[in-house]
GROMACS .gro file of C-alpha atoms in nm:
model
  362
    1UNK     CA    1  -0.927   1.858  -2.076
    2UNK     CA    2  -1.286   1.923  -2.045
    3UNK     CA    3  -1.462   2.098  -1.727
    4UNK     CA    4  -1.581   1.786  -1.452
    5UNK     CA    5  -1.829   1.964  -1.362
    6UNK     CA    6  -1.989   2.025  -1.733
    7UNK     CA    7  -1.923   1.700  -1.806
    8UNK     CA    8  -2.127   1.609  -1.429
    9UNK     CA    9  -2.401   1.781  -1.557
   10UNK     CA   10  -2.451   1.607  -1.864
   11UNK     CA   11  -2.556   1.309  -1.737
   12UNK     CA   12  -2.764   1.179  -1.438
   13UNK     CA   13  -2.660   1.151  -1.118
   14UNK     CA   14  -2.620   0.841  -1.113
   15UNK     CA   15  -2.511   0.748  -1.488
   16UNK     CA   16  -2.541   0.369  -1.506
   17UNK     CA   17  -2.548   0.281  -1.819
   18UNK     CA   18  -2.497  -0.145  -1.952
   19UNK     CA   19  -2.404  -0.251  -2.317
   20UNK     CA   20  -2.342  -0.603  -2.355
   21UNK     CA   21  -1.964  -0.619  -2.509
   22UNK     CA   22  -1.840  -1.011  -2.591
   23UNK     CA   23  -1.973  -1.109  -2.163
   24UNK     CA   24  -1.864  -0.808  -2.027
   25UNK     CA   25  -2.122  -0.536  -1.898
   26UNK     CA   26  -1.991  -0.206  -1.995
   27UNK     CA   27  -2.087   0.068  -1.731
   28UNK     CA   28  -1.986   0.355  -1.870
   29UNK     CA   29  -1.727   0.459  -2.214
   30UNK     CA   30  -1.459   0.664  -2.177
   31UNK     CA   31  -1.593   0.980  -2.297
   32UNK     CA   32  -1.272   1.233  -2.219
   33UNK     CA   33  -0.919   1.225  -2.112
   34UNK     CA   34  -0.766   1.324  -1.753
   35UNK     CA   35  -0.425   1.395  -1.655
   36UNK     CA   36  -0.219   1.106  -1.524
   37UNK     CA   37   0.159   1.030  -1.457
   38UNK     CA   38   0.220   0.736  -1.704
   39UNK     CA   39   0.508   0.532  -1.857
   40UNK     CA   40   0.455   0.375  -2.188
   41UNK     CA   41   0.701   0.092  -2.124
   42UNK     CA   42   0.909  -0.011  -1.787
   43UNK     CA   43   1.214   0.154  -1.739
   44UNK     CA   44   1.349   0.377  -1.475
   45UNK     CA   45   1.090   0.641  -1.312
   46UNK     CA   46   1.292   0.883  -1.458
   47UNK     CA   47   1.081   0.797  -1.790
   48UNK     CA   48   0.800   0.870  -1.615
   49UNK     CA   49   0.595   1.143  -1.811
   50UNK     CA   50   0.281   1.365  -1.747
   51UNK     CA   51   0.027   1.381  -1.958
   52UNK     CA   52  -0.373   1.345  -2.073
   53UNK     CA   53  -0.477   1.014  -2.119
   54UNK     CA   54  -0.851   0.827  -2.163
   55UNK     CA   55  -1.073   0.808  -1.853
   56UNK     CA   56  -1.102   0.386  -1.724
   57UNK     CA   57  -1.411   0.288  -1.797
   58UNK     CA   58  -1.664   0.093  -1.567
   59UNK     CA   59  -1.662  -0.285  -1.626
   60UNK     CA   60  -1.834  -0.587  -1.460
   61UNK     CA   61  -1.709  -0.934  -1.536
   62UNK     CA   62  -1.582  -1.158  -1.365
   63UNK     CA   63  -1.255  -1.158  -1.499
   64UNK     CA   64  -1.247  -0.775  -1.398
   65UNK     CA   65  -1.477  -0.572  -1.184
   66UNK     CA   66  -1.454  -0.178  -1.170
   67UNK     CA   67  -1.791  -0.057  -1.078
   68UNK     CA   68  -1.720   0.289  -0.910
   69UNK     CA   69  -1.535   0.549  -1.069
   70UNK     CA   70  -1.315   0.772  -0.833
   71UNK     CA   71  -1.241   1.141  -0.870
   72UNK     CA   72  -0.903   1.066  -0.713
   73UNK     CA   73  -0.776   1.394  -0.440
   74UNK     CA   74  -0.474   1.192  -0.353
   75UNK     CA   75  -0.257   0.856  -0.449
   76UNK     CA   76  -0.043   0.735  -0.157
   77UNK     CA   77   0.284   0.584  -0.293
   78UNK     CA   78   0.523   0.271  -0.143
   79UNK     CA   79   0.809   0.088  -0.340
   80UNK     CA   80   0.587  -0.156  -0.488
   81UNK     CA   81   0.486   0.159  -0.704
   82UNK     CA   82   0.883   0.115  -0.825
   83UNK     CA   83   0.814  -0.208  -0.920
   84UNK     CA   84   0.506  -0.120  -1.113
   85UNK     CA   85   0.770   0.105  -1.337
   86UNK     CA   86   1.060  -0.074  -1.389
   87UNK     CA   87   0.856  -0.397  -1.420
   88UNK     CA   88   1.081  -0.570  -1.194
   89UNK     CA   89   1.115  -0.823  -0.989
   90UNK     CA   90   1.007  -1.005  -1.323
   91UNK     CA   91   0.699  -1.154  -1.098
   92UNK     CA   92   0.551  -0.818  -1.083
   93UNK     CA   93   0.424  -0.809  -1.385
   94UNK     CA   94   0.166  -1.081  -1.326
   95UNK     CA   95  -0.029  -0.777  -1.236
   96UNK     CA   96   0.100  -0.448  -1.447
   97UNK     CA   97   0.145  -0.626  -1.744
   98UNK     CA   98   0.392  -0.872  -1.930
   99UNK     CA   99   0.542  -0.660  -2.232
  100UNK     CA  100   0.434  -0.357  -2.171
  101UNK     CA  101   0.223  -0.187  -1.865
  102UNK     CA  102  -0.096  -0.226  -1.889
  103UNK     CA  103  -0.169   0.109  -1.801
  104UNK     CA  104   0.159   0.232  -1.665
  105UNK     CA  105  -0.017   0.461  -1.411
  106UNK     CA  106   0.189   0.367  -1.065
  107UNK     CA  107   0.016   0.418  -0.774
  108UNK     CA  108  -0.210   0.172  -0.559
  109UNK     CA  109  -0.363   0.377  -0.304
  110UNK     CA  110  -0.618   0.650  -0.305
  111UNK     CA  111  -0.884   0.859  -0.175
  112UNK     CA  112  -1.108   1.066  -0.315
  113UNK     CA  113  -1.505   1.128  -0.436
  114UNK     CA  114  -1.746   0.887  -0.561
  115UNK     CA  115  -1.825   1.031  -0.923
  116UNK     CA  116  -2.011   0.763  -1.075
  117UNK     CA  117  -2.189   0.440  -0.953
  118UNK     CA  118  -2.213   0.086  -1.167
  119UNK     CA  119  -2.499  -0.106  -1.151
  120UNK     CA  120  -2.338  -0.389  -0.948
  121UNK     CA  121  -2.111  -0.157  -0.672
  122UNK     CA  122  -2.316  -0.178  -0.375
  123UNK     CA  123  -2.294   0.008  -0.087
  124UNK     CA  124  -2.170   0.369  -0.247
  125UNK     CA  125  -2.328   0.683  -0.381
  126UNK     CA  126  -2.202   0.976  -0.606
  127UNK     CA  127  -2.029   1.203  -0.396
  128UNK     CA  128  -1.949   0.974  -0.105
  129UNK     CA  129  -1.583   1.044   0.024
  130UNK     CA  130  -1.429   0.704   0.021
  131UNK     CA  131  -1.044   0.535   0.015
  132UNK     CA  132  -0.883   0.211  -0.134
  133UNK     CA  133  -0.693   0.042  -0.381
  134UNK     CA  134  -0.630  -0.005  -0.720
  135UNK     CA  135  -0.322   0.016  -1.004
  136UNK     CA  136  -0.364   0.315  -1.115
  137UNK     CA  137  -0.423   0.592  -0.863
  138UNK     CA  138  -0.177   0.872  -0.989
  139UNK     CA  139  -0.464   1.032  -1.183
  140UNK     CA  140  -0.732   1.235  -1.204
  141UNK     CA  141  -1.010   0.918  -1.181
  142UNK     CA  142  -0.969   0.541  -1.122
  143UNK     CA  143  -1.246   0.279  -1.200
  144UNK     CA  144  -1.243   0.085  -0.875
  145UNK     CA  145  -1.445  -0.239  -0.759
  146UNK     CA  146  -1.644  -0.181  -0.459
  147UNK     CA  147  -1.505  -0.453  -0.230
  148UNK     CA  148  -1.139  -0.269  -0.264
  149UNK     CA  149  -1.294   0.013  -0.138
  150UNK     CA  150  -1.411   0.229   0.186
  151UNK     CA  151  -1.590   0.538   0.378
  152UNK     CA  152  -1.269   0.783   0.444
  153UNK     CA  153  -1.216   0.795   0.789
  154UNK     CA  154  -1.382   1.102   0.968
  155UNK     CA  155  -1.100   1.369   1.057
  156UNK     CA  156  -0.851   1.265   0.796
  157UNK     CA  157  -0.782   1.489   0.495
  158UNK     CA  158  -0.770   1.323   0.138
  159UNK     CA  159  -0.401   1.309   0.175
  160UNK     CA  160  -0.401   1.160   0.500
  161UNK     CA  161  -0.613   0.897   0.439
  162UNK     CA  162  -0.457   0.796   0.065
  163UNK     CA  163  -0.176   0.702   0.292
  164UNK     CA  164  -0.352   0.392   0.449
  165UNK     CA  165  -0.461   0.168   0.183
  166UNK     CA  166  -0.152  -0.085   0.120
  167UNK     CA  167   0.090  -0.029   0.412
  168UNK     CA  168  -0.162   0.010   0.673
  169UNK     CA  169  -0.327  -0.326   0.567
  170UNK     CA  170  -0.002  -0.485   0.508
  171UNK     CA  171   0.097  -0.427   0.877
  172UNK     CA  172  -0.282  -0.548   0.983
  173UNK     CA  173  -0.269  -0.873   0.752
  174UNK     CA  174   0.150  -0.934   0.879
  175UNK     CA  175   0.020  -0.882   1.308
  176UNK     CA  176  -0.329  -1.031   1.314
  177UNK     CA  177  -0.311  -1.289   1.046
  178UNK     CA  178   0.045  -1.423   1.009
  179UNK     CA  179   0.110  -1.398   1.349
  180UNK     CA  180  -0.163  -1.418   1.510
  181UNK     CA  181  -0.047  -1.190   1.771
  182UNK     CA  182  -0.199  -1.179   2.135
  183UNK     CA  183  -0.182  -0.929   2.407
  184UNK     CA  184   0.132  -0.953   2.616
  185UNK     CA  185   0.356  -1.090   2.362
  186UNK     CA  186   0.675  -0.936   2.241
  187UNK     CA  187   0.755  -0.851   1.876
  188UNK     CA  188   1.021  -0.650   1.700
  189UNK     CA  189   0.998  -0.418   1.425
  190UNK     CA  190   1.278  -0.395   1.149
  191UNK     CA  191   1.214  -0.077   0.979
  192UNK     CA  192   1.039   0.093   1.274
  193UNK     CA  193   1.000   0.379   1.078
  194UNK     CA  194   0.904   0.341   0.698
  195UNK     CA  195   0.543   0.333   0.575
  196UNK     CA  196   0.468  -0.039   0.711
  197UNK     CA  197   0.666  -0.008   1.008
  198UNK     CA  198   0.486   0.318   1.159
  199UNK     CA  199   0.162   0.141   1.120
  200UNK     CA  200   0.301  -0.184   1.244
  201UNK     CA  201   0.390  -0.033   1.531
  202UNK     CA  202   0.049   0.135   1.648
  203UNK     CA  203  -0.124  -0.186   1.525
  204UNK     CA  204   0.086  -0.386   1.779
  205UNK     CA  205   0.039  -0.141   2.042
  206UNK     CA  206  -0.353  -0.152   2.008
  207UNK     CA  207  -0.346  -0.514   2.034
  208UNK     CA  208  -0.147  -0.478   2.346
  209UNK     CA  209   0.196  -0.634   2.227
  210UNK     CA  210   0.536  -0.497   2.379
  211UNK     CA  211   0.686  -0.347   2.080
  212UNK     CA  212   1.060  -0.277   1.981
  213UNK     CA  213   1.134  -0.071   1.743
  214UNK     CA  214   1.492  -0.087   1.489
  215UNK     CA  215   1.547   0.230   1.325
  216UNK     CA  216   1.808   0.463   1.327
  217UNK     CA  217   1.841   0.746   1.573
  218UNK     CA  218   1.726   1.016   1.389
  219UNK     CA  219   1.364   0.831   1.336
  220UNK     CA  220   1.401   0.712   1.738
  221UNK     CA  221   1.170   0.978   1.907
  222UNK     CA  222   0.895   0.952   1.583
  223UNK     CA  223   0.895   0.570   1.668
  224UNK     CA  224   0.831   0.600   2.080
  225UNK     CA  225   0.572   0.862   2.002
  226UNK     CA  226   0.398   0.600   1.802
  227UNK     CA  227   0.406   0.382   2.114
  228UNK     CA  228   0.707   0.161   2.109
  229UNK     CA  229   0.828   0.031   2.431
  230UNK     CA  230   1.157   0.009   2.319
  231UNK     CA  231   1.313   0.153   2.055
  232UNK     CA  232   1.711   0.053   1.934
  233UNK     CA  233   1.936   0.243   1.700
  234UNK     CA  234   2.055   0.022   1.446
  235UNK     CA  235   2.370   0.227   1.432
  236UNK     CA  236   2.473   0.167   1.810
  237UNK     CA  237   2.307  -0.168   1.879
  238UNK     CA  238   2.314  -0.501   1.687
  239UNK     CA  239   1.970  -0.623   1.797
  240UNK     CA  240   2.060  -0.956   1.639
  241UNK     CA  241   2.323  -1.018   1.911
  242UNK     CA  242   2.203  -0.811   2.161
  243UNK     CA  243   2.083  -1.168   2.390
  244UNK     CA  244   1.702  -1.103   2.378
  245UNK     CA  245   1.413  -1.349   2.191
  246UNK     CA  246   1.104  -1.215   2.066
  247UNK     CA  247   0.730  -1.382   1.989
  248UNK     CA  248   0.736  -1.247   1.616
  249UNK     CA  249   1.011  -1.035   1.419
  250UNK     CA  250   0.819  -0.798   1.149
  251UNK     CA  251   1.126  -0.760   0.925
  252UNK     CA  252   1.051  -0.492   0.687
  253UNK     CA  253   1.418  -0.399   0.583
  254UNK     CA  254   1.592  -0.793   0.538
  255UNK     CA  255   1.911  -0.621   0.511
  256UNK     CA  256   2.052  -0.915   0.792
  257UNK     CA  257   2.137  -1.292   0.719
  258UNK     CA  258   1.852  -1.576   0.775
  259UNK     CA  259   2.064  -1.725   1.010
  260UNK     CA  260   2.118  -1.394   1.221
  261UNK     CA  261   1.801  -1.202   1.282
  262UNK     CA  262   1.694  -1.614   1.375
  263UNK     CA  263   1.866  -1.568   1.683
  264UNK     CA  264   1.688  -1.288   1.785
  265UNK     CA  265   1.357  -1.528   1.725
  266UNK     CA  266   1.213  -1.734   2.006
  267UNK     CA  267   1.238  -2.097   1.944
  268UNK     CA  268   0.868  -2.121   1.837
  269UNK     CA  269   0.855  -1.701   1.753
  270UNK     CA  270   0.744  -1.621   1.370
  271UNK     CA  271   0.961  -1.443   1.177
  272UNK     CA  272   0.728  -1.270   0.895
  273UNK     CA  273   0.982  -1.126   0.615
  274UNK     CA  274   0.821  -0.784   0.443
  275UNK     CA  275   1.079  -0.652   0.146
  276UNK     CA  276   1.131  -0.701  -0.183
  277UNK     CA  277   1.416  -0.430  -0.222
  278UNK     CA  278   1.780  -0.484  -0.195
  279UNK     CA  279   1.815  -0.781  -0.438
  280UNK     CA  280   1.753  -0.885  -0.809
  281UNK     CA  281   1.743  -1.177  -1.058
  282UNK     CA  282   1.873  -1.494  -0.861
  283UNK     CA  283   1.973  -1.302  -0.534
  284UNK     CA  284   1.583  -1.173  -0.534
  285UNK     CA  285   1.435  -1.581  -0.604
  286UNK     CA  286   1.717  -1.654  -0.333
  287UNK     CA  287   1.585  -1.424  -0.030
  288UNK     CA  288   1.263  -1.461  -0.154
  289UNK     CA  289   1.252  -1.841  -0.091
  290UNK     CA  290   1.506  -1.892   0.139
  291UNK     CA  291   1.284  -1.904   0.462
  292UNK     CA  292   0.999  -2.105   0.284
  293UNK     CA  293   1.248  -2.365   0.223
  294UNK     CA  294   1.422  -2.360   0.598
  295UNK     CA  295   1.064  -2.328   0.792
  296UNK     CA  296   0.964  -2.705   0.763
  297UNK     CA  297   1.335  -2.796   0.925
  298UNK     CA  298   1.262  -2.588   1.238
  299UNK     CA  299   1.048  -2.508   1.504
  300UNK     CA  300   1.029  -2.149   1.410
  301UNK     CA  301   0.808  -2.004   1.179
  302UNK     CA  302   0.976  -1.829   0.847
  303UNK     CA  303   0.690  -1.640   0.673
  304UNK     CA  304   0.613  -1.497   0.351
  305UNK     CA  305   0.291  -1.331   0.287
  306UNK     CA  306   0.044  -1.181   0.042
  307UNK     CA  307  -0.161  -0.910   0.170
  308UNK     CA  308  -0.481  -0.883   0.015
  309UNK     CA  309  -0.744  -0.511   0.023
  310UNK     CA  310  -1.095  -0.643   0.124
  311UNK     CA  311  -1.308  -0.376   0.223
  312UNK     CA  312  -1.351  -0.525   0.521
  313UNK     CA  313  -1.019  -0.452   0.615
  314UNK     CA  314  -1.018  -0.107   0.520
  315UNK     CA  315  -1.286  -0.062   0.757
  316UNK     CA  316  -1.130  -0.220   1.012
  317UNK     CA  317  -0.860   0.081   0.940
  318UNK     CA  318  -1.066   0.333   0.939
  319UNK     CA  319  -1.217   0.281   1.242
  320UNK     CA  320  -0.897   0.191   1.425
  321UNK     CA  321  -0.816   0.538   1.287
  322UNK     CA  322  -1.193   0.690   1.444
  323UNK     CA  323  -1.095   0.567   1.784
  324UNK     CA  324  -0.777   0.701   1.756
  325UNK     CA  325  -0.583   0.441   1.780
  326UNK     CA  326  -0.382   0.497   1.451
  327UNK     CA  327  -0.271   0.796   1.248
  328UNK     CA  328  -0.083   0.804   0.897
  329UNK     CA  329   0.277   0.905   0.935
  330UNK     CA  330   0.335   1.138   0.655
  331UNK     CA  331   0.692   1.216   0.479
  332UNK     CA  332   0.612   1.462   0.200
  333UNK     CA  333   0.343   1.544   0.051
  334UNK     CA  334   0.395   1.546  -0.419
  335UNK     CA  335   0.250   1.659  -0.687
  336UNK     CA  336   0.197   1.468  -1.049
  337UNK     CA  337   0.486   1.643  -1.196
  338UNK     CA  338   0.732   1.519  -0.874
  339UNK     CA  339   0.626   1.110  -0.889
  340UNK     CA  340   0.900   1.056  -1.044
  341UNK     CA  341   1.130   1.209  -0.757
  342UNK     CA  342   0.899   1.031  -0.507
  343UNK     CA  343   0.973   0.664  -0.660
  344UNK     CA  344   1.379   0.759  -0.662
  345UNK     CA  345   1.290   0.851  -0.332
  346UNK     CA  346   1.122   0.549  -0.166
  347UNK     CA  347   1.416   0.366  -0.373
  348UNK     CA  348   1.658   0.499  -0.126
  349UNK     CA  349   1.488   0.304   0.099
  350UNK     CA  350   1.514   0.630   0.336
  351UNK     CA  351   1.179   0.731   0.350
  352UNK     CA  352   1.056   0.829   0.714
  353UNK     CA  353   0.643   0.693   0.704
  354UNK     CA  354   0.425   0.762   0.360
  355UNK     CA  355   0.465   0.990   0.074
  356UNK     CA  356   0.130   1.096  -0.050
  357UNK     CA  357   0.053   1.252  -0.407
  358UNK     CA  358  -0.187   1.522  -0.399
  359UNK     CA  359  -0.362   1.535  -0.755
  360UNK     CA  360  -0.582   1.810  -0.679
  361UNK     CA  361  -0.602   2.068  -0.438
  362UNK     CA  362  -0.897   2.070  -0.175
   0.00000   0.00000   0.00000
């Protein structure tokens, strides 16, 4: 592969370059290849191989906008990265890719160093030290559009903060959008301590919500140090019987019956469902469904939502993150050549907080 640096110098600092391409502006070509984890159709993330592959390229249409390219220092991973690979649930591949991947990079999350600059990304220069999202991020660069993208949190490492991107924002859209939660109320946390759930639960606590925590009792003192109020060990306690109602359920695991973790739902409490694990082919459509079709025949809300990166939002991480009020919960820390143990990994659906690949060393 050639030297980054060389290749740095051989062009201005800037490098914005247009070429009118059948309506699509054409920042930059890709001029050399970088080392990436890749798949060249889905399967298992076994198949997963490493390997040297072209550089994105800038575009701006607006069908598809990647004006900044990242040198990526590290790719935060979650099971939606599984997905990505094995191309399943079927909807997935909206997104990656209908035959084949697309790219068949995994990866969502990142953080790393502005290299170059489009004409239309506003807002970023080369060599700013930034974070977001976009398919892709296990490799050496991404081509990223501005608005999916932030300023890296001061005091966070690259690793640290390629941990935030899609779970942090997915516990930020579920608590202040979905739920709309206010200070004083009461909400538990199913999956207290996975990547969502460790970021659901400082979220909460900033907000001033009583939180309780399910996990098991292994995870228990990691969740209370986060802040829980409560904290139950799924092992010991059946928090679906256990008598007590809360405001909003977060329910990151849905390994429990619709008509079960209901009863531990206030009568107008919102239950916001979070997983897409544990099921496949008419089981997945099933629980995926289910409480759309039940919430108009009750007075409890049954929610399913899309969270969506804004920059915006990633700011509003980041400084939640400079007034320490949140911190990335980190599991293990990979390399390229381990992905593939990561994704078997997060599978297992055993994963304590994030796992974070570190692409290059800083």
């Amino acid at each position: 592969m050639p030297n980054v640096a060389s290749f740095h110098d051989a062009t201005t600092s800037q490098r914005r370059l247009s070429a009118k391409d059948s309506g699509v502006i054409v920042l930059n070509e890709s001029r050399f290849d970088m080392k990436a984890v890749y798949v060249k159709r889905y399967g298992s993330p076994s198949d997963l191989q490493v390997g040297d592959v072209p550089t994105p390229a800038l575009h701006d249409s607006r069908k598809h906008r990647a004006n900044v390219l990242i040198r990526v220092h590290a790719a935060g991973l979650h099971v939606g990265d599984c997905f990505s690979v094995r191309g399943a649930p079927f909807v997935v591949r909206m997104e990656t890719g209908w035959l084949r991947p697309t790219t068949g990079i995994p990866g969502y999350d990142f953080s790393g160093v502005v290299e170059e600059v489009g004409e239309s990304a506003d807002g970023f220069d080369v060599g700013d030290e930034v974070f977001g999202y976009c398919l892709g991020s296990c490799a050496e660069f991404v081509a990223v559009a501005d608005d999916k993208l932030a300023r890296k949190p001061q005091g966070l490492s690259f690793v640290e903060a390629a941990a935030l991107p899609t779970s942090g924002l997915a516990a930020l859209h579920a608590l202040r959008d979905v739920a709309n939660l206010q200070a004083g109320q009461s909400l538990l946390i199913n999956g207290a301590s996975g990547g969502v759930g460790t970021f659901a639960v400082q979220i909460a606590k900033a907000f001033g919500v009583e939180v309780t925590g399910i996990c098991s009792g292994l995870n228990a003192a990691l969740v209370q140090s986060l802040g829980a109020d409560h904290v139950v060990d799924y092992n010991r306690e059946d928090f679906t019987d256990a008598g007590q109602q809360f405001d909003c359920i977060l329910d990151n695991v849905e390994n429990r019956k619709l008509y079960e973790i209901r009863r531990a739902l206030k009568p107008t409490g919102t239950l916001i469902c979070n997983s897409g694990t544990g099921a496949s082919g008419v089981a997945f459509w099933v629980r995926l469904l289910k409480p759309l079709i039940v919430s108009p025949f009750t007075t409890q809300r049954l929610c399913r939502y899309l969270s969506v990166p804004t920059r915006q939002d990633l700011e509003v991480l980041s400084e939640m993150v400079n007034d320490k009020k949140l911190k990335p919960v980190l599991s293990e820390v990979h390399t390229l050549d381990s992905v593939a143990d990561a994704l078997h990994m997060l599978e297992s659906g055993r994963t304590v907080g994030k796992r974070v690949v570190r692409v290059i060393e800083t």
